[in-house]
Short mmCIF file of C-alpha atoms in Angstrom, two decimals:
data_model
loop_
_atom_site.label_atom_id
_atom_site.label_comp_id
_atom_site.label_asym_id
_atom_site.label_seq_id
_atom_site.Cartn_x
_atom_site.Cartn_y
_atom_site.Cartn_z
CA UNK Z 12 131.97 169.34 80.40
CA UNK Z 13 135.96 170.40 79.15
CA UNK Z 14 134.58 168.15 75.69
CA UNK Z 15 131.54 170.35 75.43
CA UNK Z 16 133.52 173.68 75.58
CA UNK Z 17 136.03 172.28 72.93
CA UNK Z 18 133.01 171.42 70.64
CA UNK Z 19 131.64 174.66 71.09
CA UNK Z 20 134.87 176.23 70.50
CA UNK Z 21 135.17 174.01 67.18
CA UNK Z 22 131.78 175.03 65.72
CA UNK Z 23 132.38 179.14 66.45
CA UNK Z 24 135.53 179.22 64.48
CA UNK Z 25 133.63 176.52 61.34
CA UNK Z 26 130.61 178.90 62.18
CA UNK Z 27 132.89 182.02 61.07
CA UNK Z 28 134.71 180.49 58.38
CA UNK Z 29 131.36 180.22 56.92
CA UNK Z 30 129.79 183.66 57.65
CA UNK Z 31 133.22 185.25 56.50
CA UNK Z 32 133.88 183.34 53.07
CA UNK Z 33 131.95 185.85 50.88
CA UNK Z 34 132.58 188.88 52.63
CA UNK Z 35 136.45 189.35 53.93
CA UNK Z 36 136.19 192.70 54.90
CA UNK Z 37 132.92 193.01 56.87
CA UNK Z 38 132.76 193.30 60.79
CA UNK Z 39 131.39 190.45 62.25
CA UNK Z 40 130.16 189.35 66.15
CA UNK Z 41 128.39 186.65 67.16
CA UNK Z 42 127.66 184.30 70.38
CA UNK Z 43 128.96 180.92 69.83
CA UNK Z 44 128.05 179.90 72.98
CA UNK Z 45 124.31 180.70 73.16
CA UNK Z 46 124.36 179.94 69.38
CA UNK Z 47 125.20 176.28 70.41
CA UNK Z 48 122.95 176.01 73.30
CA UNK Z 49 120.16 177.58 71.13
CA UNK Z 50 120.63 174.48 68.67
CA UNK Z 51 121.11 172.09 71.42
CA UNK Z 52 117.66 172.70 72.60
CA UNK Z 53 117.02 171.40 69.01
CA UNK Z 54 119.02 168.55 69.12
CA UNK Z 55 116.85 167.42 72.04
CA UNK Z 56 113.87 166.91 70.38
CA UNK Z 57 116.11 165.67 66.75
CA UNK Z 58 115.78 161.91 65.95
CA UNK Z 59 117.63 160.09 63.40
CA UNK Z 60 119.41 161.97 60.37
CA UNK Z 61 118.32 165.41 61.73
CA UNK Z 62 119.86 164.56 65.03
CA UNK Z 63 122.88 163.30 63.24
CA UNK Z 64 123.16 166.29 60.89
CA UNK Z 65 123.26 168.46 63.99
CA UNK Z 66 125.90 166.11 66.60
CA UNK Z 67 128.18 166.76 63.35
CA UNK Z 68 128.07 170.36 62.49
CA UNK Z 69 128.10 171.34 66.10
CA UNK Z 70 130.82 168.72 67.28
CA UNK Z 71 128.53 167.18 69.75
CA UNK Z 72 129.39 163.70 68.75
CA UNK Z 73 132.24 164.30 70.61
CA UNK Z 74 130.90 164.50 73.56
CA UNK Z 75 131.62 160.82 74.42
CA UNK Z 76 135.15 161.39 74.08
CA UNK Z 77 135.62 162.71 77.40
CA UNK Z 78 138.38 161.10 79.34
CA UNK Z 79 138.13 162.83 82.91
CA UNK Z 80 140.30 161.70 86.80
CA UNK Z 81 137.11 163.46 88.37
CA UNK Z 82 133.94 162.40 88.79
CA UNK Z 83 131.64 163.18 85.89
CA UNK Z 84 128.27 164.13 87.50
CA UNK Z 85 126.68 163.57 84.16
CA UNK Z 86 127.52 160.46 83.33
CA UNK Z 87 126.71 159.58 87.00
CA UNK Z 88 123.24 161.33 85.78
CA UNK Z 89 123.21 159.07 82.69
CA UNK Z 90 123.94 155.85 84.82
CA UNK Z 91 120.99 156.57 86.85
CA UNK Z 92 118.80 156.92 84.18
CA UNK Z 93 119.67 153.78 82.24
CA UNK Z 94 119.00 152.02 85.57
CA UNK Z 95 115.81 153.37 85.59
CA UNK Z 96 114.03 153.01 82.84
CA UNK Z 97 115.64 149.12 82.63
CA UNK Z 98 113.81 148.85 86.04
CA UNK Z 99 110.78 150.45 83.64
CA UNK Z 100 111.11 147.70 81.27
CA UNK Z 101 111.22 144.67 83.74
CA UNK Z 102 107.93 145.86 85.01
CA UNK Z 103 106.30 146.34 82.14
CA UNK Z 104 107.80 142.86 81.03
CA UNK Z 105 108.11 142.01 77.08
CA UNK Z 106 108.69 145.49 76.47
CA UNK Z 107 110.23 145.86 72.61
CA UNK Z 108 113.82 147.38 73.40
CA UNK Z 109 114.53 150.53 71.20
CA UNK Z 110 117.68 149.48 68.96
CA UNK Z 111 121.12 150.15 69.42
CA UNK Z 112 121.59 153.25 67.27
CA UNK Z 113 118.49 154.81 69.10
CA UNK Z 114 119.62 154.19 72.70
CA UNK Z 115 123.31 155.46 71.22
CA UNK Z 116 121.84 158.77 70.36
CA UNK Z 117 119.16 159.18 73.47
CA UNK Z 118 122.53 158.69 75.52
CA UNK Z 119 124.39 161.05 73.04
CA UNK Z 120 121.55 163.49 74.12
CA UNK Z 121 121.61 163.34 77.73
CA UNK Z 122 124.86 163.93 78.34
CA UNK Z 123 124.77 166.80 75.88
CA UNK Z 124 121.68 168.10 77.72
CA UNK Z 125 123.16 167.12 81.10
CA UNK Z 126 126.75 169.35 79.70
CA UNK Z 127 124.95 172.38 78.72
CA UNK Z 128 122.86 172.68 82.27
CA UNK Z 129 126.12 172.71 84.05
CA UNK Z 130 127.56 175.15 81.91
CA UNK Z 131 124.72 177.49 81.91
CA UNK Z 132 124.39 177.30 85.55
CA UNK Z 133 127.70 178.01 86.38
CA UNK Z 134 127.91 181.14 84.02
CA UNK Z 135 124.44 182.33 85.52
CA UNK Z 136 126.41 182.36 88.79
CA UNK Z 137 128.98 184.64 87.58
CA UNK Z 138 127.34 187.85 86.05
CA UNK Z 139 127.60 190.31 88.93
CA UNK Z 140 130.77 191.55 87.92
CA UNK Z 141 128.99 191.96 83.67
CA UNK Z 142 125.81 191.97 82.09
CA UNK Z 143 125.13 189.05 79.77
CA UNK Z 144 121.72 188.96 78.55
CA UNK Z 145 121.07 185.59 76.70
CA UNK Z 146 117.77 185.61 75.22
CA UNK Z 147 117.00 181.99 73.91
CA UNK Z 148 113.40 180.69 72.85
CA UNK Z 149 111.35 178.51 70.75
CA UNK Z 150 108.56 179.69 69.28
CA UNK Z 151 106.01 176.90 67.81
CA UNK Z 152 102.68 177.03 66.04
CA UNK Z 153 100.19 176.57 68.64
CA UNK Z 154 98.13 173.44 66.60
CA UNK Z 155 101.45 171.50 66.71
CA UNK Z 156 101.12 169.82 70.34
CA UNK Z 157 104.70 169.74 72.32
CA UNK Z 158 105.71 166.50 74.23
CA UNK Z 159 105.89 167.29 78.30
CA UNK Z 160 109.23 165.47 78.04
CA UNK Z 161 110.37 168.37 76.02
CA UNK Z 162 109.41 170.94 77.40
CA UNK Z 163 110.79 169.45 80.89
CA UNK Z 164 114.10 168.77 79.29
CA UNK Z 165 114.71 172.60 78.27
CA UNK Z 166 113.72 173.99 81.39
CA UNK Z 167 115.43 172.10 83.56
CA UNK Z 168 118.74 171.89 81.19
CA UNK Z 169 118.45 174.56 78.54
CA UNK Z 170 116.74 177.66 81.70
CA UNK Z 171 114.34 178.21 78.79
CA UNK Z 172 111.17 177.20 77.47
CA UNK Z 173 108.88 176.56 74.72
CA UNK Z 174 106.19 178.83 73.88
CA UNK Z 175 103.17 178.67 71.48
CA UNK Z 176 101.86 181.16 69.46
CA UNK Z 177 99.60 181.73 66.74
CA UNK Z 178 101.40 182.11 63.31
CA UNK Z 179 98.78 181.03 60.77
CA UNK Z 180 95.83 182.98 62.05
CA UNK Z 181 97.87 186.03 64.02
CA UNK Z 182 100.96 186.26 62.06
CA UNK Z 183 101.81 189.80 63.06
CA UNK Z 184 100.60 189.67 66.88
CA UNK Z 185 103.16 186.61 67.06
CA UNK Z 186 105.97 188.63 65.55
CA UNK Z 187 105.51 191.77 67.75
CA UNK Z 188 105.57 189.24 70.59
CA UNK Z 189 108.52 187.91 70.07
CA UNK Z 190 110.18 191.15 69.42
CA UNK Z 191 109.04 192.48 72.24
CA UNK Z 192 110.42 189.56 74.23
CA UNK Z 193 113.77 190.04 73.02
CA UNK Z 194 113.71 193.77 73.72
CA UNK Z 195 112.87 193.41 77.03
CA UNK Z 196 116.04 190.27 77.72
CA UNK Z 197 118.43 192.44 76.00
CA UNK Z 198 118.40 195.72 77.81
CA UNK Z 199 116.35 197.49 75.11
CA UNK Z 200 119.32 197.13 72.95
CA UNK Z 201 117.81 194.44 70.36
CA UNK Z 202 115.18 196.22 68.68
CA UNK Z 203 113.20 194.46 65.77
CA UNK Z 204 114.62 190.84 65.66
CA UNK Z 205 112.03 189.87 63.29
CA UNK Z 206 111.00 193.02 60.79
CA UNK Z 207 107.80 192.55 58.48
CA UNK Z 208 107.29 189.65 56.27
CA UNK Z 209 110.31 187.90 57.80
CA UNK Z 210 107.27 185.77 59.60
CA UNK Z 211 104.50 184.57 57.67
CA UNK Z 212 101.90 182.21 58.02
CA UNK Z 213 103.52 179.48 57.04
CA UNK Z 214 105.92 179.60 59.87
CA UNK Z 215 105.69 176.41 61.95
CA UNK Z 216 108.83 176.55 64.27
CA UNK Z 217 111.29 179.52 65.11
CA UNK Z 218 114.71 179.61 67.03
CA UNK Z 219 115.18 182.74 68.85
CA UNK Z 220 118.56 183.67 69.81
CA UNK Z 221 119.76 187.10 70.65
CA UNK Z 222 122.50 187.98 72.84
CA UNK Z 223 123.66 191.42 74.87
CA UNK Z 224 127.37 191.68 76.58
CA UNK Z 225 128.58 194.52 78.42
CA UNK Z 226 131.58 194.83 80.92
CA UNK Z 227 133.77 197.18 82.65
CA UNK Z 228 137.93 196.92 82.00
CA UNK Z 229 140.40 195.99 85.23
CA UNK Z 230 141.91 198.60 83.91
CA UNK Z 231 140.05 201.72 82.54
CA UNK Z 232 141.00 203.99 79.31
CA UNK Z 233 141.11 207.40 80.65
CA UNK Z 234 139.03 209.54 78.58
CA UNK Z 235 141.47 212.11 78.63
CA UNK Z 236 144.21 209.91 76.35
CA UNK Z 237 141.44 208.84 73.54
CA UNK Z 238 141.85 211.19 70.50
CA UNK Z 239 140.67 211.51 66.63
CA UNK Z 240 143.71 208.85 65.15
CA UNK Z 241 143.20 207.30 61.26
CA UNK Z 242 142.35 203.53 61.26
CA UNK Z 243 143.44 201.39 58.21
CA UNK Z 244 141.06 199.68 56.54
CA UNK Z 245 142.85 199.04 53.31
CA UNK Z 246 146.10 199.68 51.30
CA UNK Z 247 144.39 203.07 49.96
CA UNK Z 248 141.19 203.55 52.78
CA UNK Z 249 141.42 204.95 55.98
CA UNK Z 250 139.23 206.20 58.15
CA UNK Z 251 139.21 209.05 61.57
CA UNK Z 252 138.29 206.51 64.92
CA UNK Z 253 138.04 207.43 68.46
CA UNK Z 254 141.39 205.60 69.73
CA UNK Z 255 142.01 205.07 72.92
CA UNK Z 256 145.57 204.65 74.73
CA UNK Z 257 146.50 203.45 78.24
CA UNK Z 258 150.15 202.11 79.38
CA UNK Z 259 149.97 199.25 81.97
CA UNK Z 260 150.92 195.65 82.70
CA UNK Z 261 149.08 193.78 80.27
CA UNK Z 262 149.79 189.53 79.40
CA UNK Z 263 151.04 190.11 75.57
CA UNK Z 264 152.32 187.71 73.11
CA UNK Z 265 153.35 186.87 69.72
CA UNK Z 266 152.84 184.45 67.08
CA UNK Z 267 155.17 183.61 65.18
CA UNK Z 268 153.57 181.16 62.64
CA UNK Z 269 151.30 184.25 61.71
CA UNK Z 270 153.81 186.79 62.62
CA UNK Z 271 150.54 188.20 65.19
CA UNK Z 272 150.73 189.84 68.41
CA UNK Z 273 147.92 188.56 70.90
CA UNK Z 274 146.93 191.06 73.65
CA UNK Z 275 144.71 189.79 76.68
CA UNK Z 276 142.62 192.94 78.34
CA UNK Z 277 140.89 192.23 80.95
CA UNK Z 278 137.52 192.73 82.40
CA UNK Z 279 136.26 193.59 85.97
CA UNK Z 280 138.03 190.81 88.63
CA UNK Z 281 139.08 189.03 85.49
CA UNK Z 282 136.38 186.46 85.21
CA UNK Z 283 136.13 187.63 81.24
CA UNK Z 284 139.10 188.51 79.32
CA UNK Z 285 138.91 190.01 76.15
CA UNK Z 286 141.58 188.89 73.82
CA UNK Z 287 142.92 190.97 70.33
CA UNK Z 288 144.73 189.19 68.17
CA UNK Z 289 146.37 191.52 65.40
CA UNK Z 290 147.97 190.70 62.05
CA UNK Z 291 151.06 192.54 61.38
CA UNK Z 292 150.59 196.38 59.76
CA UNK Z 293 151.15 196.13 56.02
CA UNK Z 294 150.60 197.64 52.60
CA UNK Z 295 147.78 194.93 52.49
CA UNK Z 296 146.15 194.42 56.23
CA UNK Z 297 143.19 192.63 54.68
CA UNK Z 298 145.32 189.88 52.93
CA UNK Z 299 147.06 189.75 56.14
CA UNK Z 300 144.03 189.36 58.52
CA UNK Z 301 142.21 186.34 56.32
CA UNK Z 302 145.94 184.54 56.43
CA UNK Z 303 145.59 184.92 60.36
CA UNK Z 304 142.06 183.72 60.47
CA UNK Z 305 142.64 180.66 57.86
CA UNK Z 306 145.44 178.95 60.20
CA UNK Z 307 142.96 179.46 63.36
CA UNK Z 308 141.80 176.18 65.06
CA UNK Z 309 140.98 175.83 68.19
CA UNK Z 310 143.99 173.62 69.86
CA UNK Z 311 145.86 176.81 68.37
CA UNK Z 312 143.82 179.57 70.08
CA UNK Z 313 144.48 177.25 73.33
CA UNK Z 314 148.28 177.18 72.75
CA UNK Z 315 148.05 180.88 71.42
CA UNK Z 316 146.46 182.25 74.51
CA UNK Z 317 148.22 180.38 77.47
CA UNK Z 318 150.23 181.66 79.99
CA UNK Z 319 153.59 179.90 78.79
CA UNK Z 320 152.86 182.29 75.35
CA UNK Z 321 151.80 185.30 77.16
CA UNK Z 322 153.65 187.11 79.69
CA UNK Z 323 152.88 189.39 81.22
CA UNK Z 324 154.53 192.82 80.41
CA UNK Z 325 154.56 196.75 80.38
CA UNK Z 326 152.38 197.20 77.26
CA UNK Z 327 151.27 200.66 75.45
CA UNK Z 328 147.95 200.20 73.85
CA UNK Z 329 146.12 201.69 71.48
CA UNK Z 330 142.49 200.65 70.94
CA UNK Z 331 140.09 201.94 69.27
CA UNK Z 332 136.42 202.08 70.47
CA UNK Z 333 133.47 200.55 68.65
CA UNK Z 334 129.85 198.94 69.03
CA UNK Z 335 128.89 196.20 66.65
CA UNK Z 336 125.62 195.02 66.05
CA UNK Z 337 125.01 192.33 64.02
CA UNK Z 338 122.18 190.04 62.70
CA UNK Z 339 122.21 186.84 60.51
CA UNK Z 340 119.70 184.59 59.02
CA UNK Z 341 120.89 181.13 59.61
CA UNK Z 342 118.83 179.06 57.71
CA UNK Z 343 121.09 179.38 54.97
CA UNK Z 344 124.65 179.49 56.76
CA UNK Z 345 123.96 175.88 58.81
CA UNK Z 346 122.27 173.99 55.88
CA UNK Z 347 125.75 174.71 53.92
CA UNK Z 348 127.73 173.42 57.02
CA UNK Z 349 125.30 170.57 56.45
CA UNK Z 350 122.61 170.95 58.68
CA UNK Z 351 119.95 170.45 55.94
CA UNK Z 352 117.00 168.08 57.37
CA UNK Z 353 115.56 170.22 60.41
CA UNK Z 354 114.91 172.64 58.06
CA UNK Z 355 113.20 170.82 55.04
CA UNK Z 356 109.41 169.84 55.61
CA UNK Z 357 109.53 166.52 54.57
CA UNK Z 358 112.96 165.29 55.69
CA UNK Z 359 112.81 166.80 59.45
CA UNK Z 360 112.20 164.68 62.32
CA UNK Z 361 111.68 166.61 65.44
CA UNK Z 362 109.33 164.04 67.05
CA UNK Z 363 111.24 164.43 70.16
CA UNK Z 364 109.53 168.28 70.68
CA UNK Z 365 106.36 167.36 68.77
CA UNK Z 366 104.78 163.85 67.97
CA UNK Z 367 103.10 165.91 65.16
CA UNK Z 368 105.66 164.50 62.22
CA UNK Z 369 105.20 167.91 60.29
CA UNK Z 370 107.17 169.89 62.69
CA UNK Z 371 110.42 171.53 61.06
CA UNK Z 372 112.28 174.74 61.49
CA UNK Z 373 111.41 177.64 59.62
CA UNK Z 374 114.09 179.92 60.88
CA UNK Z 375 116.79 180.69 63.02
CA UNK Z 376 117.93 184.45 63.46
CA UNK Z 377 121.04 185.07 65.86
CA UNK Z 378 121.52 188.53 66.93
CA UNK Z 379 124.28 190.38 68.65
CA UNK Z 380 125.38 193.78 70.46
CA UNK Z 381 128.67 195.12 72.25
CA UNK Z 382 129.60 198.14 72.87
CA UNK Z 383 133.45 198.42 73.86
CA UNK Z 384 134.81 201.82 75.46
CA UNK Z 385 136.78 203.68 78.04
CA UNK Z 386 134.59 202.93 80.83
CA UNK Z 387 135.85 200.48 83.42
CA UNK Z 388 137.12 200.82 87.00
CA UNK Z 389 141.05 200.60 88.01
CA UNK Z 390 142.33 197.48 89.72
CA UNK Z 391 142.47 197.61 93.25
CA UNK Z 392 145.43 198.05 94.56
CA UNK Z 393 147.63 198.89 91.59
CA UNK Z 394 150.06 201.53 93.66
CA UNK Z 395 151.64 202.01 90.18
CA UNK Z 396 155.19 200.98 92.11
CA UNK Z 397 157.26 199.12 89.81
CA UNK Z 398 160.71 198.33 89.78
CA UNK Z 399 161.00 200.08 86.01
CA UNK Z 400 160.46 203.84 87.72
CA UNK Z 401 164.11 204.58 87.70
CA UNK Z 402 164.60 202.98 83.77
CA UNK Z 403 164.04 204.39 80.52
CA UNK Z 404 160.86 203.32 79.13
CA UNK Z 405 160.86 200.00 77.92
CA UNK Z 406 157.77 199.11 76.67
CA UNK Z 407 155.78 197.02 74.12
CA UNK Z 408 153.69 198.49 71.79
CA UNK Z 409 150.25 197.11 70.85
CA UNK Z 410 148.45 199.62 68.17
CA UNK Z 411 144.88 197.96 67.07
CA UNK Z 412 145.20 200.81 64.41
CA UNK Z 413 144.23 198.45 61.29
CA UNK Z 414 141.87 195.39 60.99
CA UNK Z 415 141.67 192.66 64.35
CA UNK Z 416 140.20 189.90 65.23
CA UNK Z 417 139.10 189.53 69.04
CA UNK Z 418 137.27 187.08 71.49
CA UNK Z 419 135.90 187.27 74.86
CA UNK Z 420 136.23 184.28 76.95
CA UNK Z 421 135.53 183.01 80.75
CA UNK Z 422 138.86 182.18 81.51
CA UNK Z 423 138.62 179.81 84.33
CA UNK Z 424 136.61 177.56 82.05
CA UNK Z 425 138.02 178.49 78.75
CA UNK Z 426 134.27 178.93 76.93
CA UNK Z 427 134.17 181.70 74.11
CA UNK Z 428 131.43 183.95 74.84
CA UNK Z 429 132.17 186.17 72.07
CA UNK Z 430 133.70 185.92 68.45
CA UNK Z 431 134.40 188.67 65.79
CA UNK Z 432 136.00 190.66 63.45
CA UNK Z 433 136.69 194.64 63.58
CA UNK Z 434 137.19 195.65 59.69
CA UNK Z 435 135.63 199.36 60.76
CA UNK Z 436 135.35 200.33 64.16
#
């Protein structure tokens, strides 16, 4: 599962290269994990190039690269499934056998399928301390048929389903349906996913994917320190935020390749962390933010955010509040990271969800909302005892008072939840 989170990891940071490389000054937030899981249940019914198209993009041809001491219950999973449908083939006797490259990728897909239910599952087991609303569908034209394989393979791995509806004859029932879906997963906070004419009837195949996060700090902003302080969001633009400002024991370090400070703040029992990394403050804080996010990879993220580079320390921080909403179109963003096939009519091959050969995808829409504030309850037991009390104050000073980049992360299993960019609170 530790190759899955990697590729995940790999595809959110190519995912916001991509969104980012025509707008450098726009905020940006999306989920790279549902993201990834949405397109996985897509990869699960992908044969040939269109399967191939998508292992690349998303990393998942990495999968196999996983060297682990403890026992994989996947690939125990796999094992017993390759056993079982060679017992399939002996009794059917003179059974064709499907070539190499074909078993290669129906392997590829188990484990990937296999991967993302453990992952799911394990996050689903975690949320009393947040709320993480996932909302993840397919929606397909009712007159294409959907293989019972399929739909098993989704709900058992993907905790999802499948659903038809009628686009050609009911265009706008089927579009207030889904909308109403996703309003109801997402707390009422995802309003509209689809607005008019963004279905038509013409739509075969739609990949819903909207996502709502909200948590409470370890340690809580009091509401009394937040005041009216400017933000910078250029060399001559600034602009009044709500800025809040705590002093605690925070882990805090610095990068010196990028000459970046990296803050860690965490959330309720410290399941989630979110973690700020901010350029240095300069006459140009754009130009400084897109060198940060240019030299980000993800074996550097790892290294950046480790223990050995953060220590813990007295910090004084200075963050401002904001909620970002976002909403993007993907059709257009993955076929330029070279996922083209899925969505062209005559090159897709989804036979895996559909035996109907005219199945492609007609859109994918990925939408986002966080709200980050003051609200959060104090750690227990923090006494506020520290052997500092009889020193002059001594500590570091983190001010998120000009443009940041920040992600929120389980930390026991490293997966990103969250990715984005704060231009303009």
């Amino acid at each position: 599962m530790d190759s899955l989170i990697a590729a995940n990891s790999k595809f959110c940071f190519d995912l916001f290269q991509e969104i980012s490389k025509n707008d450098g000054a726009k905020n940006i937030f999306f989920c790279p994990l549902s993201l990834s899981a949405a397109l996985g249940m897509v990869r699960l019914g992908a044969r040939s190039d269109s399967a191939h198209q998508i292992d690349q993009v998303l990393h998942f041809d990495e999968l196999s690269q996983e060297k682990s001491a403890a026992p994989d219950p996947c690939l125990k999973y796999r094992e017993r499934r390759v056993l079982a449908d060679s017992s399939l083939e002996g009794q059917k006797g003179g059974t064709k056998s499907p070539s190499p490259q074909a078993e290669s990728s129906k392997e590829q897909n188990e484990l990937l399928s296999c991967y993302f239910g453990q992952l799911l599952s394990k996050l689903d087991r975690i949320k009393a301390d947040y709320t993480l609303s996932i909302a993840n569908r397919l929606y397909g034209e009712q007159e294409f048929p959907i293989c019972p394989e399929y739909l098993d393979g989704v709900i058992q791995f993907y905790h999802t389903t499948i659903e038809s509806v009628d686009f050609r004859k009911d265009t706008e029932r089927s579009r207030q349906k889904i909308n109403f879906w996703v309003e109801s997963q997402s707390q009422g906070k995802i309003k509209e996913l689809f607005s008019k004419d963004t279905i038509n009837n013409g739509t075969v195949l739609v990949l819903v994917n909207a996502v709502y996060f909200k948590a409470k700090w370890e340690n809580y902003f009091d509401v009394k320190n937040t005041v009216d302080a400017p933000f910078s969001l250029s060399e001559n633009e600034k602009k009044t935020v709500k800025m809040m400002y705590q002093v605690g024991m925070f882990r805090i370090g610095f990068i010196e390749e990028v000459k970046a400070q990296i803050l860690e703040l965490p959330y309720t029992k410290g399941k989630l962390s979110m973690f700020v990394l901010l350029p240095p403050d300069s006459a140009d804080n754009l130009k400084c933010l897109q060198e940060l996010e240019r030299n980000i990879t993800y074996e550097k993220i790892v290294a950046w955010s480790s223990s050995e580079n953060m220590p813990e320390k007295e910090v004084a921080v200075s963050f401002p509040q904001f909620t970002l909403e976002d909403s993007y179109d993907l059709n257009s963003i993955l076929q330029d990271m070279g996922i083209t096939d899925v969505f062209d009519e005559k090159k897709a091959d989804l036979t895996g969800i559909s035996p109907n050969p005219s199945l492609y995808l007609s859109k994918v829409v990925h939408k986002t909302f966080v709200e980050v504030d003051e609200n959060g309850t104090q750690a227990v037991g923090a006494s506020g005892a520290s052997g500092s009390v009889m020193s002059a104050p001594s500590w570091e000073t983190f001010n998120a008072d000009h443009p940041f980049l920040f992600f929120i992360r389980h930390n026991k299993n490293q997966t990103i939840f969250f990715y984005g960019r704060v231009c303009s609170p």
